[in-house]
Amino acid sequence: MTTTLIANGTVVNATGTGAADVLIDGETIAAVLAPGSTLLGHDLAGSVDAVIDAAGKYVIPGGVDAHTHMEMPFGGTNASDTFETGTRAAAFGGTTSIVDFVVQYPEQSILEQYHLWHEKAAGNCAVDYGFHQILSDVQDASLTAMDELIAEGVTSFKLFMAYKGVFLSDDGQILRAFQKGADNGAMMMMHAENGAMIDVLVQQALAEGKTTPYFHGTTRPWQAEEEATHRAIMIADLTGAPLYVVHVSAKQAVAQIAAARDRGLNVFGETCPQYLHLSLEDQLGASSEEWGDFEGAKWVCSTPLRSKHEGHQQRMWQSLRTNDIQMVSTDHCPFCMKDQKEMGIGDFSKIPNGIGSVEHRVDLMYQGVVTGQITLPRWVELTSTTPARMFGMYGKKGVIQPGADGDVVVYDPDGHTSIGVGEGRTHHMNMDYSAWEGFEIDGHVDTVLSRGKVVVDGGRYLGARGDGRYIKRGLSQYLV
Ligand code: URP
Ligand code: ZN
Ligand code: ZN
Ligand code: ZN
């Protein structure tokens, strides 16, 4: 068992900041002490195996990214990060836990898929991982399996109002699944976009020769998101199930969530860094020498990036301050341009949907601290504490306190990274481009510990494949 002292830093929890030393014994935080504390008269720094000097730095709980899709089969291909490459990239970015989605496609058995995802992840992950379950075939066997999965630590279930024939559930199916969630305490997650409206708009756009990535954005308008968000809230209200709306990008959807919360409902919203930093015009509408107007494919994801002229980003940052939106996850679903995104040249609807950001979430959210949009404790709350509470991991994850897992990041507020690709490549995700290329990041992840082991230090990876363990989650600790 190794003992480590992280000395002289400023510990930041969701509840506040303070100068403190953090003592880790084996895999667990043993004590959070006044700086320079002694143990039975002995200098603590002289009694431990390793000392990490965090002077001038923030000491924060490891990031929890509650929305990833490692090696997900989707859009005729597989997300390009495996559990191995994706969780290693997460570690580089200060994220020490992920919650990934087990996929059920129509006619598949939930339990078989759940075991398959364990086979993909076991022995391969760099950091700890849990699972949500996607439900695409709501029938009796699936509903019964929900109870079994909860006993296995899968306590949240995602349904889709879009992607007909692939993921989409109709309102009756959603109602049945939500009734089950109300009964067994599961968190019901919703991809809230009106798929029928979108499918018609996509066909009309393509028929008019509007085939470039920009039209991915215009054919998934905010009305489709607002309507679906409202409908999901009504089904949650009717059944009593808690509802978590994933990847919210439209300010009108935020308003629906805020109104539901004002009525006292257990309704929560998640946004993603792309909706806080990127736009329809600047990214989906981009062109380059290499790709022409297909450049925008790099940012095709759903819900789509919104217009910068409509105030979505501003409302999203505001909602993070007011807690109208509680969560920031990446929805990490990377595809390379070569051979993957390329499938949609000449038809944007064939571009696999997804952006890779698992490595950058902690940094990208820190930019909100730098620009004064959020406070330091709120940064930690958004990147670690709330995801841990929302998905039943809090106490072990999401906080620096005795008894918690030794998942700790030493963050340098004076550090800087220019995100780049090619020669100056600064990311470790298995992607041939970066959705964040050219971004100037103030602050820097210096050292990352996962259950007491230093896995990243000074840009070097010191962990090993298989360090990460399955997190058997409990029910949400965020419900009112
Ligand atoms: O474009 C996205 N979001 N891809 C991942 C699948 C999903 O809907 O979350
Ligand atoms: Zn989704
Ligand atoms: Zn997703
Ligand atoms: Zn640094």
Short mmCIF file of N, CA, C and O in Angstrom, two decimals, residues 367-419:
data_model
loop_
_atom_site.label_atom_id
_atom_site.label_comp_id
_atom_site.label_asym_id
_atom_site.label_seq_id
_atom_site.Cartn_x
_atom_site.Cartn_y
_atom_site.Cartn_z
N GLN A 367 -12.53 27.07 -18.56
CA GLN A 367 -12.56 28.36 -19.27
C GLN A 367 -13.73 29.22 -18.78
O GLN A 367 -13.67 30.46 -18.82
N GLY A 368 -14.78 28.58 -18.28
CA GLY A 368 -15.89 29.32 -17.69
C GLY A 368 -15.49 30.01 -16.39
O GLY A 368 -16.03 31.06 -16.05
N VAL A 369 -14.53 29.42 -15.67
CA VAL A 369 -13.99 30.07 -14.47
C VAL A 369 -13.14 31.27 -14.90
O VAL A 369 -13.26 32.37 -14.36
N VAL A 370 -12.31 31.03 -15.91
CA VAL A 370 -11.41 32.08 -16.39
C VAL A 370 -12.21 33.31 -16.87
O VAL A 370 -11.84 34.45 -16.59
N THR A 371 -13.31 33.06 -17.55
CA THR A 371 -14.10 34.17 -18.11
C THR A 371 -15.14 34.70 -17.13
O THR A 371 -15.91 35.60 -17.47
N GLY A 372 -15.19 34.13 -15.94
CA GLY A 372 -16.12 34.63 -14.93
C GLY A 372 -17.54 34.13 -15.07
O GLY A 372 -18.46 34.63 -14.42
N GLN A 373 -17.75 33.10 -15.88
CA GLN A 373 -19.11 32.56 -16.06
C GLN A 373 -19.53 31.68 -14.89
O GLN A 373 -20.72 31.61 -14.55
N ILE A 374 -18.59 30.96 -14.30
CA ILE A 374 -18.89 30.09 -13.15
C ILE A 374 -17.77 30.24 -12.12
O ILE A 374 -16.66 30.67 -12.46
N THR A 375 -18.08 29.86 -10.88
CA THR A 375 -17.07 29.93 -9.82
C THR A 375 -16.24 28.64 -9.80
O THR A 375 -16.63 27.63 -10.40
N LEU A 376 -15.15 28.70 -9.06
CA LEU A 376 -14.31 27.48 -8.91
C LEU A 376 -15.10 26.31 -8.32
O LEU A 376 -15.05 25.20 -8.88
N PRO A 377 -15.82 26.49 -7.20
CA PRO A 377 -16.58 25.34 -6.68
C PRO A 377 -17.64 24.84 -7.66
O PRO A 377 -17.90 23.64 -7.74
N ARG A 378 -18.24 25.76 -8.42
CA ARG A 378 -19.25 25.32 -9.39
C ARG A 378 -18.59 24.50 -10.50
O ARG A 378 -19.18 23.54 -11.00
N TRP A 379 -17.39 24.87 -10.87
CA TRP A 379 -16.62 24.09 -11.86
C TRP A 379 -16.48 22.65 -11.38
O TRP A 379 -16.73 21.69 -12.13
N VAL A 380 -16.10 22.50 -10.12
CA VAL A 380 -15.92 21.14 -9.57
C VAL A 380 -17.27 20.43 -9.45
O VAL A 380 -17.40 19.24 -9.74
N GLU A 381 -18.28 21.19 -9.06
CA GLU A 381 -19.61 20.59 -8.95
C GLU A 381 -20.07 20.05 -10.30
O GLU A 381 -20.60 18.95 -10.41
N LEU A 382 -19.84 20.85 -11.36
CA LEU A 382 -20.31 20.45 -12.69
C LEU A 382 -19.49 19.30 -13.27
O LEU A 382 -20.04 18.43 -13.96
N THR A 383 -18.19 19.31 -13.02
CA THR A 383 -17.35 18.30 -13.67
C THR A 383 -17.24 17.01 -12.86
O THR A 383 -16.85 15.98 -13.41
N SER A 384 -17.59 17.06 -11.57
CA SER A 384 -17.35 15.87 -10.74
C SER A 384 -18.48 15.57 -9.75
O SER A 384 -19.03 14.47 -9.75
N THR A 385 -18.83 16.55 -8.92
CA THR A 385 -19.72 16.26 -7.80
C THR A 385 -21.15 15.92 -8.24
O THR A 385 -21.71 14.90 -7.80
N THR A 386 -21.72 16.77 -9.09
CA THR A 386 -23.10 16.49 -9.51
C THR A 386 -23.21 15.21 -10.33
O THR A 386 -24.11 14.41 -10.07
N PRO A 387 -22.32 14.97 -11.30
CA PRO A 387 -22.43 13.68 -11.99
C PRO A 387 -22.35 12.49 -11.04
O PRO A 387 -23.06 11.49 -11.22
N ALA A 388 -21.51 12.61 -10.01
CA ALA A 388 -21.42 11.51 -9.04
C ALA A 388 -22.74 11.35 -8.27
O ALA A 388 -23.24 10.24 -8.09
N ARG A 389 -23.31 12.47 -7.86
CA ARG A 389 -24.59 12.40 -7.13
C ARG A 389 -25.73 11.95 -8.03
O ARG A 389 -26.58 11.15 -7.65
N MET A 390 -25.75 12.54 -9.24
CA MET A 390 -26.87 12.26 -10.16
C MET A 390 -26.97 10.76 -10.45
O MET A 390 -28.07 10.22 -10.58
N PHE A 391 -25.79 10.12 -10.52
CA PHE A 391 -25.80 8.72 -10.95
C PHE A 391 -25.29 7.76 -9.88
O PHE A 391 -24.72 6.71 -10.19
N GLY A 392 -25.50 8.14 -8.62
CA GLY A 392 -25.35 7.17 -7.54
C GLY A 392 -23.92 6.71 -7.24
O GLY A 392 -23.71 5.53 -6.95
N MET A 393 -22.97 7.65 -7.28
CA MET A 393 -21.57 7.29 -6.98
C MET A 393 -20.98 8.19 -5.90
O MET A 393 -19.80 8.06 -5.57
N TYR A 394 -21.78 9.15 -5.43
CA TYR A 394 -21.22 10.18 -4.57
C TYR A 394 -20.75 9.59 -3.24
O TYR A 394 -21.37 8.69 -2.69
N GLY A 395 -19.67 10.17 -2.73
CA GLY A 395 -19.06 9.66 -1.50
C GLY A 395 -17.76 8.97 -1.85
O GLY A 395 -16.71 9.31 -1.34
N LYS A 396 -17.86 8.05 -2.81
CA LYS A 396 -16.65 7.42 -3.37
C LYS A 396 -16.07 8.33 -4.45
O LYS A 396 -14.86 8.51 -4.56
N LYS A 397 -16.95 8.87 -5.28
CA LYS A 397 -16.55 9.76 -6.37
C LYS A 397 -17.11 11.15 -6.10
O LYS A 397 -18.06 11.31 -5.34
N GLY A 398 -16.50 12.15 -6.71
CA GLY A 398 -17.11 13.48 -6.72
C GLY A 398 -16.73 14.40 -5.58
O GLY A 398 -17.25 15.51 -5.51
N VAL A 399 -15.83 13.98 -4.70
CA VAL A 399 -15.52 14.80 -3.54
C VAL A 399 -14.15 14.42 -2.99
O VAL A 399 -13.72 13.27 -3.09
N ILE A 400 -13.49 15.44 -2.42
CA ILE A 400 -12.25 15.17 -1.68
C ILE A 400 -12.59 15.19 -0.21
O ILE A 400 -12.82 16.25 0.38
N GLN A 401 -12.71 14.01 0.35
CA GLN A 401 -13.01 13.88 1.78
C GLN A 401 -12.56 12.49 2.23
O GLN A 401 -12.43 11.57 1.40
N PRO A 402 -12.32 12.31 3.52
CA PRO A 402 -11.90 10.99 3.99
C PRO A 402 -12.92 9.92 3.61
O PRO A 402 -14.12 10.14 3.70
N GLY A 403 -12.42 8.80 3.12
CA GLY A 403 -13.29 7.70 2.72
C GLY A 403 -13.58 7.67 1.24
O GLY A 403 -14.02 6.66 0.70
N ALA A 404 -13.36 8.81 0.56
CA ALA A 404 -13.58 8.83 -0.89
C ALA A 404 -12.43 8.11 -1.61
O ALA A 404 -11.33 7.99 -1.07
N ASP A 405 -12.70 7.66 -2.80
CA ASP A 405 -11.63 7.09 -3.62
C ASP A 405 -10.55 8.15 -3.87
O ASP A 405 -10.87 9.33 -4.01
N GLY A 406 -9.31 7.70 -3.94
CA GLY A 406 -8.20 8.63 -4.20
C GLY A 406 -8.15 9.04 -5.66
O GLY A 406 -7.12 8.87 -6.32
N ASP A 407 -9.24 9.58 -6.16
CA ASP A 407 -9.33 10.11 -7.52
C ASP A 407 -9.13 11.61 -7.42
O ASP A 407 -10.05 12.35 -7.06
N VAL A 408 -7.94 12.07 -7.72
CA VAL A 408 -7.59 13.46 -7.45
C VAL A 408 -6.80 14.03 -8.63
O VAL A 408 -5.97 13.33 -9.23
N VAL A 409 -7.10 15.28 -8.95
CA VAL A 409 -6.38 15.97 -10.03
C VAL A 409 -5.68 17.19 -9.45
O VAL A 409 -6.28 17.95 -8.69
N VAL A 410 -4.42 17.34 -9.79
CA VAL A 410 -3.69 18.58 -9.44
C VAL A 410 -3.72 19.45 -10.68
O VAL A 410 -3.20 19.07 -11.74
N TYR A 411 -4.40 20.59 -10.55
CA TYR A 411 -4.68 21.45 -11.70
C TYR A 411 -3.93 22.76 -11.57
O TYR A 411 -4.04 23.45 -10.55
N ASP A 412 -3.20 23.11 -12.61
CA ASP A 412 -2.34 24.29 -12.59
C ASP A 412 -3.05 25.46 -13.27
O ASP A 412 -3.19 25.47 -14.50
N PRO A 413 -3.50 26.45 -12.49
CA PRO A 413 -4.23 27.58 -13.11
C PRO A 413 -3.35 28.43 -14.01
O PRO A 413 -3.85 29.16 -14.87
N ASP A 414 -2.03 28.30 -13.85
CA ASP A 414 -1.11 29.09 -14.68
C ASP A 414 -0.65 28.34 -15.92
O ASP A 414 0.10 28.89 -16.73
N GLY A 415 -1.08 27.08 -16.05
CA GLY A 415 -0.69 26.31 -17.23
C GLY A 415 -1.48 26.73 -18.46
O GLY A 415 -2.46 27.47 -18.37
N HIS A 416 -1.07 26.24 -19.60
CA HIS A 416 -1.74 26.62 -20.85
C HIS A 416 -1.54 25.52 -21.88
O HIS A 416 -0.48 24.91 -21.95
N THR A 417 -2.58 25.25 -22.66
CA THR A 417 -2.45 24.32 -23.77
C THR A 417 -3.09 24.94 -25.01
O THR A 417 -4.19 25.47 -24.94
N SER A 418 -2.37 24.87 -26.14
CA SER A 418 -2.97 25.20 -27.42
C SER A 418 -3.35 23.87 -28.06
O SER A 418 -2.47 23.10 -28.43
N ILE A 419 -4.64 23.61 -28.17
CA ILE A 419 -5.04 22.31 -28.70
C ILE A 419 -4.71 22.25 -30.18
O ILE A 419 -5.09 23.15 -30.95
#
